[in-house]
Amino acid sequence: MKKVMLISMISLFLLVATACSGGSGKKTTATKDDPIIIKFSHVTSIDSVKGKAAERFAELVKEKTEGKAKVEVYPSSQLYGDNDELDALVSGNVHMIAPSVTKMVKLDPRWQYVDMPYLFKDQEHVHKFFNSDVAKTLLNSEKLAANDVMGIAFWENGFKHFTNNKRPLKKPEDFKGIKFRAQAGKVLEAQFKALGAGSATIAFGETYAALQQGTVDGQENTYNNIDTQKYQEVQKYMSLSEHGRLDYAVFVNKTFWDGMPEDIRTKVEEAMKEATELEWKLAGEENEKSLENIKNSGKVEVISLTDDEKAALAKALQPVYDEFGDTITSELIDGIRNLK
Ligand code: LMR
């Protein structure tokens, strides 16, 4: 009997200790010496747009909570990469991620809105979308909540451009037979297929090696990702196509988030708001700088496309809308197109 009581007491002690030690359990108190740890995992480098914004967010949280909450940022797929960071969030092994939204296809296929060819006109259009009600429905969808995930902010990167090693790409027929790396999902697969090209889904952290070793001939990305990953070292041509977007959202583990003491969570939310404003500003600036860096490297031939050439690509990519319009939903596609 005594033994049973002792075991019960030890179990109770362990339960309380776990609940107070962070993880996805509720931590009701936090001090400078025993702060709430928010683990934030992402795949790009520390000097990328996302990397810089994540570091600033960590500083802001420290300042605003007076050290009672601490953000540990794990960049460059150090802790988790494309293949496992979402699972790690769902299980509470990390508390925050900021993936390219198309990678959320595993939980809700509508996130592939971002891949729909030539859907967004310019950066202003993207910002309007981020601030719209239709965007908020994605962040707070039941599909995310059912997996204990919640979106708290949109972060921006930029328009995607094609790079490859085979030939300069301008017209739809130029893409024939080229194999591209894709981020995730069926929409991107269909995009490449519509151009007569092939594709393989490869994690971001493995893409440089895949390009270098010729596993794939090309890829599509923003200037900033191309530059900070040094793809110019392993690619011969870059076509300024602006055919799709690469943007992010910040997602949290809901149990962890809701379990934070309210006063701390309010401060962390304020920090996220400020970091988001900075991120949007950085996205435009850093992408411009990166384009200059890529040009100045002298390593890739940079190919500009006229409006007519872009229109011809858009026409060739129409099958993507025919095939995936229903999946993405007209609410979202028309909602984005009709933003005023
Ligand atoms: C990619 O896989 O190319 C991007 O999603 C990486 C990133 O997070 O910007």
Short mmCIF file of N, CA and C in Angstrom, two decimals, residues 12-148:
data_model
loop_
_atom_site.label_atom_id
_atom_site.label_comp_id
_atom_site.label_asym_id
_atom_site.label_seq_id
_atom_site.Cartn_x
_atom_site.Cartn_y
_atom_site.Cartn_z
N LEU A 12 2.48 12.13 -9.71
CA LEU A 12 1.88 13.46 -9.60
C LEU A 12 2.96 14.53 -9.74
N PHE A 13 4.09 14.29 -9.07
CA PHE A 13 5.19 15.25 -9.13
C PHE A 13 5.67 15.42 -10.58
N LEU A 14 5.84 14.27 -11.29
CA LEU A 14 6.32 14.33 -12.66
C LEU A 14 5.35 15.08 -13.57
N LEU A 15 4.06 14.85 -13.33
CA LEU A 15 3.02 15.50 -14.13
C LEU A 15 3.09 17.02 -13.96
N VAL A 16 3.22 17.44 -12.70
CA VAL A 16 3.29 18.88 -12.42
C VAL A 16 4.56 19.47 -13.02
N ALA A 17 5.68 18.73 -12.86
CA ALA A 17 6.95 19.24 -13.38
C ALA A 17 6.88 19.41 -14.89
N THR A 18 6.27 18.43 -15.60
CA THR A 18 6.16 18.51 -17.06
C THR A 18 5.30 19.70 -17.45
N ALA A 19 4.20 19.88 -16.74
CA ALA A 19 3.28 20.96 -17.08
C ALA A 19 3.95 22.32 -16.92
N CYS A 20 4.90 22.40 -16.00
CA CYS A 20 5.54 23.71 -15.75
C CYS A 20 6.79 23.93 -16.59
N SER A 21 7.19 22.95 -17.37
CA SER A 21 8.50 23.08 -18.01
C SER A 21 8.42 23.47 -19.47
N GLY A 22 7.30 24.01 -19.94
CA GLY A 22 7.23 24.40 -21.35
C GLY A 22 6.66 23.26 -22.15
N GLY A 23 7.30 22.91 -23.30
CA GLY A 23 6.74 21.91 -24.19
C GLY A 23 5.39 22.43 -24.64
N SER A 24 4.46 21.54 -24.97
CA SER A 24 3.16 22.06 -25.37
C SER A 24 2.22 22.13 -24.17
N GLY A 25 2.72 21.81 -22.97
CA GLY A 25 1.89 21.86 -21.78
C GLY A 25 1.70 23.29 -21.31
N LYS A 26 0.74 23.50 -20.46
CA LYS A 26 0.43 24.86 -20.00
C LYS A 26 1.44 25.30 -18.95
N LYS A 27 2.00 26.47 -19.15
CA LYS A 27 2.94 27.02 -18.17
C LYS A 27 2.26 28.26 -17.61
N THR A 28 1.91 28.22 -16.34
CA THR A 28 1.09 29.30 -15.81
C THR A 28 1.91 30.47 -15.28
N THR A 29 3.17 30.21 -14.99
CA THR A 29 4.00 31.32 -14.53
C THR A 29 5.26 31.37 -15.38
N ALA A 30 5.83 32.56 -15.49
CA ALA A 30 7.08 32.69 -16.23
C ALA A 30 7.88 33.79 -15.58
N THR A 31 9.18 33.57 -15.45
CA THR A 31 10.04 34.60 -14.90
C THR A 31 11.25 34.73 -15.81
N LYS A 32 12.05 35.74 -15.54
CA LYS A 32 13.26 35.95 -16.32
C LYS A 32 14.19 34.73 -16.20
N ASP A 33 14.20 34.14 -14.99
CA ASP A 33 15.09 32.99 -14.77
C ASP A 33 14.48 31.69 -15.27
N ASP A 34 13.17 31.69 -15.40
CA ASP A 34 12.51 30.46 -15.87
C ASP A 34 11.49 30.85 -16.95
N PRO A 35 12.04 31.31 -18.11
CA PRO A 35 11.14 31.86 -19.13
C PRO A 35 10.36 30.79 -19.90
N ILE A 36 9.31 31.23 -20.55
CA ILE A 36 8.62 30.36 -21.50
C ILE A 36 9.48 30.30 -22.76
N ILE A 37 9.76 29.10 -23.21
CA ILE A 37 10.60 28.95 -24.41
C ILE A 37 9.69 28.71 -25.61
N ILE A 38 9.84 29.56 -26.62
CA ILE A 38 9.08 29.39 -27.86
C ILE A 38 10.06 28.92 -28.94
N LYS A 39 9.95 27.68 -29.34
CA LYS A 39 10.87 27.16 -30.37
C LYS A 39 10.31 27.47 -31.75
N PHE A 40 11.10 28.18 -32.54
CA PHE A 40 10.67 28.65 -33.87
C PHE A 40 11.63 28.04 -34.90
N SER A 41 11.09 27.15 -35.69
CA SER A 41 11.93 26.44 -36.67
C SER A 41 11.61 26.93 -38.07
N HIS A 42 12.65 27.15 -38.89
CA HIS A 42 12.39 27.47 -40.30
C HIS A 42 13.54 26.98 -41.16
N VAL A 43 13.34 27.06 -42.49
CA VAL A 43 14.28 26.37 -43.38
C VAL A 43 15.25 27.29 -44.11
N THR A 44 15.00 28.60 -44.10
CA THR A 44 15.90 29.48 -44.87
C THR A 44 17.04 29.96 -43.97
N SER A 45 18.00 30.67 -44.60
CA SER A 45 19.19 31.06 -43.85
C SER A 45 18.89 32.27 -42.96
N ILE A 46 19.80 32.52 -42.07
CA ILE A 46 19.63 33.61 -41.11
C ILE A 46 19.62 34.98 -41.81
N ASP A 47 20.25 35.06 -42.99
CA ASP A 47 20.30 36.35 -43.70
C ASP A 47 19.21 36.49 -44.77
N SER A 48 18.28 35.54 -44.80
CA SER A 48 17.15 35.66 -45.74
C SER A 48 16.11 36.62 -45.14
N VAL A 49 15.11 36.97 -45.94
CA VAL A 49 14.03 37.83 -45.44
C VAL A 49 13.41 37.19 -44.19
N LYS A 50 13.06 35.93 -44.31
CA LYS A 50 12.41 35.25 -43.17
C LYS A 50 13.37 35.13 -41.99
N GLY A 51 14.62 34.82 -42.27
CA GLY A 51 15.62 34.68 -41.20
C GLY A 51 15.78 35.97 -40.41
N LYS A 52 15.86 37.09 -41.13
CA LYS A 52 16.04 38.39 -40.46
C LYS A 52 14.81 38.73 -39.62
N ALA A 53 13.63 38.48 -40.19
CA ALA A 53 12.40 38.82 -39.45
C ALA A 53 12.26 37.93 -38.21
N ALA A 54 12.63 36.68 -38.33
CA ALA A 54 12.53 35.77 -37.17
C ALA A 54 13.46 36.21 -36.05
N GLU A 55 14.67 36.65 -36.41
CA GLU A 55 15.61 37.14 -35.39
C GLU A 55 15.07 38.39 -34.71
N ARG A 56 14.49 39.28 -35.51
CA ARG A 56 13.94 40.51 -34.93
C ARG A 56 12.76 40.19 -34.01
N PHE A 57 11.94 39.22 -34.42
CA PHE A 57 10.82 38.80 -33.58
C PHE A 57 11.35 38.32 -32.21
N ALA A 58 12.41 37.54 -32.24
CA ALA A 58 12.98 37.03 -30.99
C ALA A 58 13.44 38.17 -30.09
N GLU A 59 14.09 39.17 -30.70
CA GLU A 59 14.54 40.34 -29.90
C GLU A 59 13.34 41.08 -29.30
N LEU A 60 12.32 41.26 -30.12
CA LEU A 60 11.14 42.01 -29.66
C LEU A 60 10.44 41.28 -28.51
N VAL A 61 10.37 39.96 -28.61
CA VAL A 61 9.72 39.20 -27.53
C VAL A 61 10.52 39.36 -26.24
N LYS A 62 11.82 39.31 -26.36
CA LYS A 62 12.66 39.47 -25.16
C LYS A 62 12.42 40.84 -24.52
N GLU A 63 12.44 41.89 -25.38
CA GLU A 63 12.24 43.26 -24.87
C GLU A 63 10.86 43.41 -24.23
N LYS A 64 9.84 43.00 -24.96
CA LYS A 64 8.47 43.28 -24.52
C LYS A 64 8.05 42.46 -23.30
N THR A 65 8.57 41.24 -23.18
CA THR A 65 8.18 40.41 -22.03
C THR A 65 9.20 40.54 -20.89
N GLU A 66 10.19 41.40 -21.09
CA GLU A 66 11.28 41.58 -20.12
C GLU A 66 11.91 40.24 -19.79
N GLY A 67 12.09 39.44 -20.82
CA GLY A 67 12.80 38.17 -20.67
C GLY A 67 11.96 37.02 -20.15
N LYS A 68 10.67 37.26 -19.95
CA LYS A 68 9.84 36.17 -19.41
C LYS A 68 9.46 35.16 -20.49
N ALA A 69 9.59 35.56 -21.73
CA ALA A 69 9.43 34.59 -22.83
C ALA A 69 10.67 34.71 -23.70
N LYS A 70 11.11 33.56 -24.21
CA LYS A 70 12.33 33.55 -25.01
C LYS A 70 12.07 32.76 -26.30
N VAL A 71 12.37 33.40 -27.44
CA VAL A 71 12.18 32.69 -28.71
C VAL A 71 13.52 32.09 -29.11
N GLU A 72 13.54 30.78 -29.27
CA GLU A 72 14.74 30.12 -29.79
C GLU A 72 14.51 29.88 -31.27
N VAL A 73 15.30 30.56 -32.12
CA VAL A 73 15.10 30.41 -33.57
C VAL A 73 16.08 29.37 -34.10
N TYR A 74 15.55 28.42 -34.85
CA TYR A 74 16.37 27.39 -35.49
C TYR A 74 16.25 27.54 -37.00
N PRO A 75 17.20 28.26 -37.65
CA PRO A 75 17.11 28.49 -39.10
C PRO A 75 17.68 27.31 -39.90
N SER A 76 17.68 27.46 -41.22
CA SER A 76 18.38 26.55 -42.15
C SER A 76 18.08 25.07 -41.93
N SER A 77 16.85 24.73 -41.62
CA SER A 77 16.43 23.32 -41.40
C SER A 77 17.28 22.63 -40.32
N GLN A 78 17.90 23.43 -39.45
CA GLN A 78 18.78 22.90 -38.41
C GLN A 78 18.08 21.87 -37.52
N LEU A 79 16.84 22.19 -37.16
CA LEU A 79 16.12 21.32 -36.24
C LEU A 79 15.16 20.42 -37.03
N TYR A 80 14.36 21.05 -37.88
CA TYR A 80 13.43 20.30 -38.74
C TYR A 80 13.46 20.93 -40.13
N GLY A 81 13.30 20.09 -41.16
CA GLY A 81 13.27 20.57 -42.54
C GLY A 81 11.86 20.46 -43.11
N ASP A 82 11.77 20.61 -44.42
CA ASP A 82 10.46 20.57 -45.07
C ASP A 82 9.69 19.28 -44.80
N ASN A 83 10.42 18.20 -44.64
CA ASN A 83 9.72 16.92 -44.51
C ASN A 83 9.13 16.67 -43.13
N ASP A 84 9.62 17.41 -42.13
CA ASP A 84 9.11 17.08 -40.79
C ASP A 84 8.72 18.28 -39.92
N GLU A 85 8.88 19.52 -40.42
CA GLU A 85 8.61 20.64 -39.49
C GLU A 85 7.11 20.78 -39.16
N LEU A 86 6.26 20.46 -40.12
CA LEU A 86 4.83 20.57 -39.83
C LEU A 86 4.41 19.50 -38.80
N ASP A 87 4.92 18.29 -38.98
CA ASP A 87 4.62 17.23 -37.99
C ASP A 87 5.12 17.65 -36.60
N ALA A 88 6.30 18.28 -36.58
CA ALA A 88 6.87 18.71 -35.29
C ALA A 88 5.98 19.77 -34.64
N LEU A 89 5.36 20.61 -35.46
CA LEU A 89 4.45 21.63 -34.92
C LEU A 89 3.18 20.97 -34.38
N VAL A 90 2.64 20.05 -35.16
CA VAL A 90 1.40 19.38 -34.76
C VAL A 90 1.62 18.66 -33.42
N SER A 91 2.79 18.05 -33.28
CA SER A 91 3.03 17.28 -32.05
C SER A 91 3.56 18.15 -30.91
N GLY A 92 3.79 19.43 -31.19
CA GLY A 92 4.24 20.34 -30.13
C GLY A 92 5.73 20.28 -29.85
N ASN A 93 6.51 19.61 -30.73
CA ASN A 93 7.96 19.58 -30.53
C ASN A 93 8.61 20.91 -30.91
N VAL A 94 7.96 21.66 -31.79
CA VAL A 94 8.29 23.08 -31.95
C VAL A 94 6.98 23.83 -31.78
N HIS A 95 7.08 25.12 -31.53
CA HIS A 95 5.86 25.87 -31.23
C HIS A 95 5.47 26.82 -32.33
N MET A 96 6.42 27.10 -33.25
CA MET A 96 6.16 28.09 -34.29
C MET A 96 6.96 27.72 -35.53
N ILE A 97 6.31 27.81 -36.70
CA ILE A 97 7.01 27.63 -37.98
C ILE A 97 6.48 28.71 -38.94
N ALA A 98 7.23 28.96 -39.99
CA ALA A 98 6.77 29.96 -40.97
C ALA A 98 7.05 29.43 -42.38
N PRO A 99 6.37 28.36 -42.76
CA PRO A 99 6.66 27.75 -44.06
C PRO A 99 6.08 28.55 -45.22
N SER A 100 6.65 28.33 -46.37
CA SER A 100 6.02 28.77 -47.61
C SER A 100 4.64 28.12 -47.59
N VAL A 101 3.58 28.93 -47.81
CA VAL A 101 2.24 28.42 -47.51
C VAL A 101 1.85 27.19 -48.32
N THR A 102 2.44 27.04 -49.49
CA THR A 102 2.07 25.86 -50.30
C THR A 102 2.37 24.56 -49.57
N LYS A 103 3.33 24.60 -48.65
CA LYS A 103 3.70 23.39 -47.91
C LYS A 103 2.63 22.99 -46.89
N MET A 104 1.62 23.87 -46.70
CA MET A 104 0.50 23.54 -45.81
C MET A 104 -0.54 22.68 -46.52
N VAL A 105 -0.26 22.33 -47.76
CA VAL A 105 -1.16 21.49 -48.55
C VAL A 105 -1.51 20.19 -47.80
N LYS A 106 -0.62 19.73 -46.97
CA LYS A 106 -0.87 18.50 -46.21
C LYS A 106 -2.11 18.63 -45.31
N LEU A 107 -2.35 19.85 -44.81
CA LEU A 107 -3.50 20.04 -43.93
C LEU A 107 -4.70 20.65 -44.65
N ASP A 108 -4.45 21.48 -45.64
CA ASP A 108 -5.55 22.14 -46.34
C ASP A 108 -5.08 22.52 -47.75
N PRO A 109 -5.62 21.85 -48.79
CA PRO A 109 -5.13 22.09 -50.16
C PRO A 109 -5.34 23.50 -50.66
N ARG A 110 -6.22 24.28 -50.00
CA ARG A 110 -6.48 25.65 -50.46
C ARG A 110 -5.24 26.55 -50.37
N TRP A 111 -4.29 26.15 -49.51
CA TRP A 111 -3.08 26.96 -49.38
C TRP A 111 -2.30 27.05 -50.69
N GLN A 112 -2.63 26.16 -51.62
CA GLN A 112 -1.95 26.23 -52.93
C GLN A 112 -2.45 27.39 -53.79
N TYR A 113 -3.33 28.22 -53.23
CA TYR A 113 -3.74 29.44 -53.95
C TYR A 113 -2.50 30.19 -54.44
N VAL A 114 -1.46 30.13 -53.63
CA VAL A 114 -0.24 30.91 -53.87
C VAL A 114 0.48 30.48 -55.15
N ASP A 115 0.21 29.25 -55.60
CA ASP A 115 0.87 28.72 -56.79
C ASP A 115 0.08 28.99 -58.07
N MET A 116 -1.13 29.51 -57.93
CA MET A 116 -1.95 29.69 -59.14
C MET A 116 -1.27 30.74 -60.01
N PRO A 117 -1.00 30.37 -61.27
CA PRO A 117 -0.16 31.23 -62.12
C PRO A 117 -0.74 32.63 -62.32
N TYR A 118 0.13 33.58 -62.20
CA TYR A 118 -0.20 35.00 -62.46
C TYR A 118 -1.48 35.46 -61.76
N LEU A 119 -1.70 35.00 -60.54
CA LEU A 119 -2.90 35.39 -59.80
C LEU A 119 -2.75 36.78 -59.16
N PHE A 120 -1.55 37.07 -58.72
CA PHE A 120 -1.31 38.36 -58.06
C PHE A 120 -0.64 39.33 -59.02
N LYS A 121 -1.10 40.60 -58.98
CA LYS A 121 -0.57 41.60 -59.92
C LYS A 121 0.76 42.17 -59.43
N ASP A 122 0.78 42.55 -58.16
CA ASP A 122 1.98 43.19 -57.62
C ASP A 122 1.98 43.04 -56.10
N GLN A 123 3.00 43.63 -55.49
CA GLN A 123 3.17 43.52 -54.04
C GLN A 123 1.97 44.11 -53.27
N GLU A 124 1.43 45.20 -53.79
CA GLU A 124 0.30 45.85 -53.15
C GLU A 124 -0.92 44.91 -53.11
N HIS A 125 -1.11 44.22 -54.21
CA HIS A 125 -2.20 43.24 -54.32
C HIS A 125 -2.01 42.15 -53.25
N VAL A 126 -0.78 41.71 -53.07
CA VAL A 126 -0.48 40.67 -52.07
C VAL A 126 -0.79 41.19 -50.66
N HIS A 127 -0.40 42.43 -50.39
CA HIS A 127 -0.68 43.01 -49.06
C HIS A 127 -2.18 43.11 -48.81
N LYS A 128 -2.91 43.51 -49.85
CA LYS A 128 -4.38 43.60 -49.71
C LYS A 128 -4.94 42.23 -49.36
N PHE A 129 -4.42 41.22 -50.02
CA PHE A 129 -4.89 39.87 -49.72
C PHE A 129 -4.58 39.50 -48.26
N PHE A 130 -3.34 39.75 -47.83
CA PHE A 130 -2.96 39.41 -46.45
C PHE A 130 -3.92 40.06 -45.44
N ASN A 131 -4.38 41.27 -45.77
CA ASN A 131 -5.27 41.99 -44.84
C ASN A 131 -6.75 41.64 -45.02
N SER A 132 -7.05 40.77 -45.96
CA SER A 132 -8.46 40.53 -46.30
C SER A 132 -9.11 39.48 -45.40
N ASP A 133 -10.43 39.48 -45.39
CA ASP A 133 -11.17 38.48 -44.61
C ASP A 133 -10.95 37.08 -45.17
N VAL A 134 -10.85 36.99 -46.48
CA VAL A 134 -10.70 35.67 -47.09
C VAL A 134 -9.35 35.05 -46.66
N ALA A 135 -8.33 35.87 -46.49
CA ALA A 135 -7.04 35.35 -46.03
C ALA A 135 -7.15 34.86 -44.59
N LYS A 136 -7.94 35.59 -43.80
CA LYS A 136 -8.10 35.20 -42.38
C LYS A 136 -8.79 33.84 -42.24
N THR A 137 -9.69 33.54 -43.20
CA THR A 137 -10.37 32.24 -43.11
C THR A 137 -9.36 31.10 -43.26
N LEU A 138 -8.29 31.36 -44.00
CA LEU A 138 -7.26 30.32 -44.15
C LEU A 138 -6.48 30.12 -42.84
N LEU A 139 -6.14 31.24 -42.21
CA LEU A 139 -5.34 31.15 -40.97
C LEU A 139 -6.10 30.42 -39.87
N ASN A 140 -7.42 30.63 -39.87
CA ASN A 140 -8.22 30.08 -38.75
C ASN A 140 -9.10 28.91 -39.18
N SER A 141 -8.67 28.20 -40.19
CA SER A 141 -9.56 27.16 -40.72
C SER A 141 -9.71 25.99 -39.74
N GLU A 142 -10.85 25.32 -39.87
CA GLU A 142 -11.11 24.15 -39.02
C GLU A 142 -10.10 23.04 -39.28
N LYS A 143 -9.64 22.97 -40.55
CA LYS A 143 -8.69 21.92 -40.90
C LYS A 143 -7.38 22.09 -40.12
N LEU A 144 -6.98 23.31 -39.92
CA LEU A 144 -5.77 23.56 -39.13
C LEU A 144 -6.06 23.27 -37.66
N ALA A 145 -7.19 23.80 -37.17
CA ALA A 145 -7.53 23.63 -35.75
C ALA A 145 -7.63 22.15 -35.38
N ALA A 146 -8.15 21.34 -36.32
CA ALA A 146 -8.28 19.91 -36.05
C ALA A 146 -6.92 19.25 -35.83
N ASN A 147 -5.86 19.92 -36.31
CA ASN A 147 -4.50 19.41 -36.11
C ASN A 147 -3.74 20.21 -35.06
N ASP A 148 -4.49 20.98 -34.27
CA ASP A 148 -3.90 21.77 -33.20
C ASP A 148 -2.96 22.86 -33.74
#
